[in-house]
Short mmCIF file of C-alpha atoms in Angstrom, two decimals:
data_model
loop_
_atom_site.label_atom_id
_atom_site.label_comp_id
_atom_site.label_asym_id
_atom_site.label_seq_id
_atom_site.Cartn_x
_atom_site.Cartn_y
_atom_site.Cartn_z
CA MET A 1362 17.47 118.17 114.02
CA LYS A 1363 18.07 121.00 116.49
CA ALA A 1364 19.81 124.15 115.24
CA VAL A 1365 20.71 127.52 116.74
CA VAL A 1366 19.49 130.16 114.27
CA CYS A 1367 20.28 133.87 114.23
CA ARG A 1368 17.02 135.09 112.69
CA SER A 1369 18.10 138.73 112.70
CA PRO A 1370 20.56 140.85 114.70
CA GLY A 1371 19.98 140.19 118.39
CA ASP A 1372 17.48 137.37 117.77
CA LEU A 1373 19.05 133.97 118.47
CA VAL A 1374 16.82 130.91 118.92
CA LEU A 1375 16.91 127.12 119.07
CA GLU A 1376 14.79 125.71 116.24
CA ASP A 1377 13.81 122.41 114.72
CA ARG A 1378 15.29 122.22 111.23
CA ALA A 1379 15.18 119.48 108.59
CA ALA A 1380 18.15 117.14 108.86
CA PRO A 1381 20.57 117.48 105.93
CA GLY A 1382 19.79 114.10 104.36
CA ALA A 1383 22.08 111.85 102.34
CA PRO A 1384 25.35 113.39 101.14
CA PRO A 1385 25.96 113.78 97.41
CA SER A 1386 29.01 112.37 95.65
CA GLY A 1387 32.22 113.71 97.19
CA TRP A 1388 30.50 114.93 100.36
CA ALA A 1389 29.94 113.47 103.83
CA ARG A 1390 27.33 113.88 106.55
CA VAL A 1391 28.94 114.79 109.85
CA ALA A 1392 27.48 114.60 113.35
CA VAL A 1393 28.69 117.80 115.00
CA SER A 1394 30.57 117.31 118.27
CA HIS A 1395 31.99 120.70 119.32
CA VAL A 1396 31.77 124.25 117.92
CA GLY A 1397 33.97 127.15 118.98
CA ILE A 1398 32.33 130.57 119.19
CA CYS A 1399 34.31 133.09 117.16
CA GLY A 1400 34.39 136.87 117.11
CA THR A 1401 32.66 136.60 113.74
CA ASP A 1402 29.72 134.86 115.44
CA TYR A 1403 29.37 137.71 117.94
CA HIS A 1404 29.49 140.21 115.04
CA ILE A 1405 26.74 138.30 113.21
CA PHE A 1406 24.62 138.28 116.36
CA GLU A 1407 25.20 142.01 116.84
CA GLY A 1408 24.44 142.86 113.20
CA LYS A 1409 27.97 144.07 112.50
CA HIS A 1410 28.89 141.64 109.70
CA PRO A 1411 28.85 143.47 106.34
CA PHE A 1412 28.16 140.52 104.01
CA LEU A 1413 25.58 138.33 105.68
CA ALA A 1414 22.01 137.32 104.88
CA TYR A 1415 19.71 136.40 107.77
CA PRO A 1416 18.51 133.98 109.00
CA ARG A 1417 21.81 132.15 109.49
CA ILE A 1418 23.03 129.08 111.38
CA MET A 1419 26.45 130.21 112.61
CA GLY A 1420 29.50 128.12 113.53
CA HIS A 1421 32.72 127.49 111.63
CA GLU A 1422 35.15 126.17 114.29
CA VAL A 1423 34.00 122.57 114.19
CA SER A 1424 34.77 118.96 115.01
CA GLY A 1425 32.55 115.96 114.43
CA THR A 1426 32.19 112.36 113.31
CA VAL A 1427 31.43 111.06 109.82
CA VAL A 1428 28.06 109.28 109.91
CA GLU A 1429 27.41 108.85 106.17
CA LYS A 1430 29.50 109.35 103.06
CA GLY A 1431 28.73 109.97 99.44
CA GLU A 1432 30.20 108.16 96.47
CA GLY A 1433 33.98 108.45 96.12
CA VAL A 1434 34.66 109.48 99.72
CA ALA A 1435 37.59 107.62 101.29
CA LEU A 1436 36.89 108.57 104.91
CA ALA A 1437 35.38 105.82 107.03
CA VAL A 1438 32.02 106.10 108.72
CA GLY A 1439 32.81 106.74 112.39
CA GLU A 1440 35.95 108.76 111.59
CA PRO A 1441 36.49 111.73 113.96
CA VAL A 1442 37.27 114.81 111.86
CA ILE A 1443 38.31 118.45 111.94
CA ILE A 1444 36.25 120.57 109.56
CA ASN A 1445 37.94 123.13 107.34
CA PRO A 1446 35.06 125.62 106.91
CA TYR A 1447 36.43 127.39 103.80
CA LEU A 1448 34.60 125.96 100.79
CA ALA A 1449 36.53 126.79 97.62
CA CYS A 1450 35.53 126.53 93.96
CA GLY A 1451 38.66 124.64 92.89
CA ARG A 1452 38.79 126.46 89.54
CA CYS A 1453 39.69 130.13 90.09
CA ILE A 1454 43.18 131.65 89.90
CA ALA A 1455 43.73 131.32 93.65
CA CYS A 1456 42.63 127.67 93.73
CA ARG A 1457 44.81 126.87 90.72
CA ARG A 1458 47.77 128.34 92.61
CA GLY A 1459 47.12 126.16 95.64
CA LYS A 1460 45.54 128.98 97.68
CA PRO A 1461 41.92 127.92 98.26
CA ASN A 1462 41.99 129.98 101.46
CA CYS A 1463 41.52 133.09 99.27
CA CYS A 1464 39.33 131.54 96.57
CA VAL A 1465 37.58 134.14 94.44
CA SER A 1466 34.20 132.52 95.23
CA ILE A 1467 34.93 131.26 98.75
CA GLU A 1468 32.02 130.31 100.99
CA VAL A 1469 32.66 130.03 104.71
CA LEU A 1470 30.41 127.79 106.75
CA GLY A 1471 28.40 129.83 109.20
CA VAL A 1472 28.92 133.03 107.22
CA HIS A 1473 28.13 132.69 103.52
CA ARG A 1474 26.12 129.50 104.06
CA ASP A 1475 24.69 127.79 107.14
CA GLY A 1476 27.24 126.48 109.60
CA ALA A 1477 27.53 123.95 112.39
CA MET A 1478 25.58 125.19 115.41
CA CYS A 1479 23.30 122.20 114.81
CA ASP A 1480 23.24 118.43 115.13
CA GLU A 1481 24.45 117.50 111.63
CA ILE A 1482 25.99 119.14 108.58
CA LEU A 1483 27.00 118.19 105.04
CA VAL A 1484 30.63 118.98 104.11
CA PRO A 1485 32.81 118.28 101.05
CA ALA A 1486 35.12 115.40 101.91
CA GLN A 1487 38.15 117.49 100.87
CA ASN A 1488 37.34 119.80 103.80
CA LEU A 1489 37.41 116.98 106.36
CA TYR A 1490 40.71 116.17 108.04
CA PRO A 1491 41.10 113.08 110.26
CA ALA A 1492 41.55 114.10 113.91
CA ASN A 1493 44.31 111.48 114.24
CA GLY A 1494 44.13 111.06 117.99
CA LEU A 1495 42.98 114.54 118.97
CA SER A 1496 39.94 114.61 121.21
CA LEU A 1497 36.91 116.09 119.48
CA ALA A 1498 36.95 118.92 122.03
CA ASP A 1499 40.53 119.80 121.07
CA ALA A 1500 39.84 119.28 117.36
CA ALA A 1501 37.28 122.11 117.41
CA ALA A 1502 40.04 124.55 118.37
CA VAL A 1503 42.24 123.80 115.36
CA GLU A 1504 40.57 126.25 112.96
CA PHE A 1505 40.89 129.39 115.07
CA LEU A 1506 44.52 128.59 115.89
CA ALA A 1507 45.24 127.88 112.22
CA ILE A 1508 44.51 131.55 111.43
CA GLY A 1509 47.52 132.61 113.50
CA ALA A 1510 49.66 129.70 112.33
CA HIS A 1511 48.99 130.70 108.71
CA ALA A 1512 49.89 134.34 109.44
CA VAL A 1513 53.19 133.28 111.02
CA ARG A 1514 54.00 131.06 108.03
CA ARG A 1515 53.11 133.91 105.64
CA SER A 1516 55.54 136.22 107.47
CA LEU A 1517 58.59 134.10 106.47
CA ALA A 1518 59.99 134.95 109.90
CA ALA A 1519 63.42 133.79 111.05
CA PRO A 1520 63.88 132.37 114.56
CA GLY A 1521 64.89 134.96 117.14
CA GLN A 1522 63.26 137.93 115.43
CA ARG A 1523 61.81 140.49 117.80
CA THR A 1524 58.06 140.21 117.29
CA LEU A 1525 55.01 142.20 118.35
CA VAL A 1526 51.46 140.85 118.23
CA ILE A 1527 48.86 143.61 118.58
CA GLY A 1528 45.58 142.33 119.99
CA ALA A 1529 45.29 139.78 122.81
CA GLY A 1530 41.98 138.23 121.75
CA PRO A 1531 41.79 134.58 120.64
CA ILE A 1532 43.29 135.24 117.18
CA GLY A 1533 46.08 137.38 118.61
CA LEU A 1534 46.87 134.82 121.29
CA GLY A 1535 46.90 132.05 118.68
CA THR A 1536 49.25 134.12 116.52
CA ALA A 1537 51.52 134.77 119.49
CA LEU A 1538 51.61 131.07 120.42
CA PHE A 1539 52.56 129.97 116.91
CA ALA A 1540 55.08 132.79 116.60
CA ARG A 1541 56.72 131.44 119.75
CA ILE A 1542 56.55 127.88 118.41
CA ALA A 1543 58.40 129.22 115.32
CA GLY A 1544 61.18 130.47 117.60
CA LEU A 1545 60.31 134.17 117.62
CA ASP A 1546 60.79 136.52 120.57
CA VAL A 1547 57.17 137.58 121.18
CA SER A 1548 55.56 140.52 122.98
CA LEU A 1549 51.83 141.32 123.08
CA LEU A 1550 50.27 144.79 122.92
CA ASP A 1551 46.67 145.45 123.92
CA MET A 1552 44.51 148.09 125.61
CA SER A 1553 43.04 145.53 128.03
CA THR A 1554 44.98 145.05 131.25
CA GLU A 1555 42.89 141.94 131.98
CA ARG A 1556 43.72 140.21 128.68
CA LEU A 1557 47.39 141.13 128.97
CA GLY A 1558 47.45 139.81 132.52
CA PHE A 1559 46.19 136.48 131.22
CA ALA A 1560 48.75 136.45 128.39
CA GLU A 1561 51.56 137.24 130.83
CA SER A 1562 50.64 135.04 133.81
CA GLU A 1563 49.08 132.06 132.01
CA LEU A 1564 50.96 131.99 128.71
CA GLY A 1565 54.27 133.63 129.61
CA PHE A 1566 54.31 136.48 127.10
CA ALA A 1567 55.87 139.90 127.61
CA ALA A 1568 53.06 142.45 127.79
CA LEU A 1569 52.85 146.05 126.59
CA ASP A 1570 49.83 147.71 128.22
CA GLY A 1571 48.45 150.39 125.91
CA SER A 1572 46.07 151.61 128.62
CA LYS A 1573 49.00 152.84 130.71
CA ALA A 1574 51.21 154.51 128.10
CA SER A 1575 51.10 155.31 124.40
CA PRO A 1576 51.80 152.29 122.18
CA ALA A 1577 54.50 154.29 120.36
CA GLU A 1578 56.32 154.94 123.64
CA LEU A 1579 55.95 151.32 124.77
CA VAL A 1580 57.39 150.09 121.47
CA ARG A 1581 60.26 152.58 121.72
CA GLN A 1582 61.11 151.41 125.24
CA ALA A 1583 60.85 147.71 124.37
CA THR A 1584 63.12 147.96 121.33
CA ASP A 1585 65.58 150.75 122.24
CA GLY A 1586 63.86 152.90 119.65
CA GLU A 1587 64.45 150.47 116.76
CA GLY A 1588 60.97 148.99 116.36
CA PHE A 1589 60.01 145.34 116.01
CA ASP A 1590 61.38 143.12 113.23
CA LEU A 1591 57.94 141.63 112.79
CA VAL A 1592 54.51 143.04 113.70
CA PHE A 1593 51.17 141.21 113.49
CA ASP A 1594 47.95 143.20 113.85
CA ALA A 1595 45.05 141.05 115.05
CA THR A 1596 42.78 143.78 116.39
CA GLY A 1597 40.24 144.41 113.65
CA ASN A 1598 40.62 148.08 114.52
CA THR A 1599 41.38 150.61 111.77
CA ARG A 1600 43.33 153.01 113.98
CA SER A 1601 45.43 150.17 115.35
CA VAL A 1602 46.28 148.89 111.86
CA GLN A 1603 47.32 152.35 110.68
CA SER A 1604 49.42 152.91 113.80
CA ALA A 1605 51.12 149.54 113.40
CA PHE A 1606 53.22 150.77 110.47
CA ALA A 1607 55.20 152.95 112.88
CA HIS A 1608 56.01 149.99 115.14
CA VAL A 1609 57.99 148.17 112.43
CA ALA A 1610 61.78 148.36 112.34
CA HIS A 1611 63.69 149.34 109.20
CA GLY A 1612 63.74 146.26 107.01
CA GLY A 1613 60.87 144.72 108.97
CA THR A 1614 57.50 143.18 108.13
CA LEU A 1615 53.89 144.02 109.01
CA VAL A 1616 51.32 141.22 108.74
CA LEU A 1617 47.63 142.12 108.71
CA VAL A 1618 45.86 139.18 110.31
CA SER A 1619 42.53 140.85 111.02
CA VAL A 1620 40.24 142.55 108.51
CA VAL A 1621 38.72 146.02 108.73
CA LYS A 1622 36.01 147.51 106.51
CA ASP A 1623 37.74 150.87 106.07
CA ASP A 1624 40.47 152.03 103.72
CA ILE A 1625 43.93 151.92 105.30
CA THR A 1626 46.26 154.89 104.83
CA PHE A 1627 49.94 155.19 105.70
CA SER A 1628 52.89 157.46 105.06
CA ASP A 1629 54.54 156.33 101.85
CA PRO A 1630 57.88 158.06 102.65
CA GLU A 1631 58.03 156.22 105.99
CA PHE A 1632 57.07 152.94 104.31
CA HIS A 1633 59.79 153.26 101.67
CA LYS A 1634 62.38 154.63 104.06
CA ARG A 1635 62.05 151.46 106.11
CA GLU A 1636 61.78 149.18 103.05
CA MET A 1637 58.96 147.47 104.88
CA THR A 1638 57.20 144.34 103.73
CA LEU A 1639 53.40 144.40 104.05
CA VAL A 1640 51.67 141.01 104.11
CA GLY A 1641 47.98 140.14 104.05
CA SER A 1642 46.91 136.86 105.65
CA ARG A 1643 43.51 135.26 105.11
CA ASN A 1644 42.07 132.07 106.61
CA ALA A 1645 44.38 129.02 106.54
CA LEU A 1646 45.52 126.05 104.45
CA ARG A 1647 45.66 122.30 105.09
CA ALA A 1648 49.33 122.64 106.06
CA ASP A 1649 48.33 125.08 108.81
CA PHE A 1650 45.59 122.79 110.13
CA ASP A 1651 48.10 119.92 110.21
CA HIS A 1652 50.71 122.06 112.00
CA VAL A 1653 48.20 123.15 114.63
CA ALA A 1654 46.91 119.62 115.21
CA ALA A 1655 50.47 118.31 115.61
CA SER A 1656 51.33 121.14 118.02
CA ILE A 1657 48.28 120.33 120.17
CA ARG A 1658 49.21 116.66 120.22
CA ASP A 1659 52.77 117.61 121.22
CA GLY A 1660 51.50 119.69 124.16
CA ALA A 1661 52.78 122.99 122.74
CA VAL A 1662 49.35 124.67 122.90
CA PRO A 1663 47.73 125.14 126.36
CA LEU A 1664 44.14 124.62 125.23
CA ALA A 1665 42.91 124.02 128.77
CA LYS A 1666 43.80 127.64 129.55
CA LEU A 1667 42.41 129.10 126.31
CA VAL A 1668 38.95 127.51 126.55
CA THR A 1669 37.40 129.47 129.39
CA HIS A 1670 33.65 129.07 128.76
CA ARG A 1671 31.43 126.16 127.71
CA THR A 1672 27.77 125.71 126.87
CA THR A 1673 25.38 123.31 125.16
CA LEU A 1674 23.39 123.72 121.95
CA ALA A 1675 20.25 124.40 123.97
CA GLY A 1676 22.10 126.93 126.14
CA THR A 1677 23.70 128.80 123.24
CA PRO A 1678 20.94 131.39 122.60
CA ARG A 1679 21.15 132.48 126.24
CA ASP A 1680 24.91 132.23 126.70
CA LEU A 1681 26.15 133.63 123.39
CA SER A 1682 23.97 136.71 123.77
CA ARG A 1683 25.28 137.20 127.32
CA TRP A 1684 28.93 136.69 126.34
CA ALA A 1685 28.52 139.24 123.55
CA ARG A 1686 28.01 141.80 126.36
CA GLU A 1687 30.04 140.34 129.22
CA LYS A 1688 33.64 139.82 128.05
CA SER A 1689 35.39 139.69 131.41
CA GLY A 1690 37.37 136.46 131.74
CA LEU A 1691 36.29 135.28 128.29
CA ILE A 1692 38.97 133.96 125.94
CA LYS A 1693 37.34 131.13 123.98
CA ALA A 1694 33.85 129.66 124.41
CA VAL A 1695 32.91 126.22 123.07
CA ILE A 1696 29.53 124.63 122.41
CA GLU A 1697 29.32 120.93 123.30
CA VAL A 1698 26.84 119.61 120.74
CA GLY A 1699 27.14 115.83 120.59
#
């Protein structure tokens, strides 16, 4: 089969690889249809991912079709599926508590093991969800949107709460969309006038432009000095995360959607004075995938606006390396494989 392989940072090639072969019991062989390109993929290409062994086939935002199934798999051959790329052990404390998204030994396709920028892949059947009427192009967008949907569900937000999403990249936009679907009053903060312009004109969000005034002043103006009831940070930027504590109203909640490598510090007196709630959010659960898929089917997610760039498997080495440098106009890129 054909596969796009990141041999080392900056070295992305199309190779011939051995096809995966027959699936073992409980697994299925899937013909890959579409793969979304994630920020993680760009980081792998750029050599910025801290826990990755090269060479690696990337790709974890995936849709496809079951072409062969192992013993005990209920899915039908020919079934269009959404792939949940988080492979959990099923035995650890998190898995026993129904939280395989933060399994102690989690392996993410395209990160800890080879992913789906290829013709075919083997996947545990429990990680395959029927597309149930979604096109395979739309089905490939479910995973990245589920990250934001999970963060919103983790926040335990009440409808009408004044909400700030920091970071207008794909994860931030997904978080903002599902916050709005949950009935929240959403504003977006970013340093990019271009991204905020898209969020405002195409998606209808209130925008706070951090390139034109200090975020603290923008938050003060937007909330009459009270702060936001609910703040999501989806920037992956240490300084932004640390600054986000000050944007939260007394009695409010801060949700950390993105991950940074550094230690996070904050003022404990300010934290306690506000009786803030701090929430970590990692990956997503089946309930989040189902919620996203239903929202796409209902027309609540403008995917046609979010997917701005497309390529083929053969074109990926050229295009991904270019998009890693040229971000203008880029929201979400998708590889059309099969």
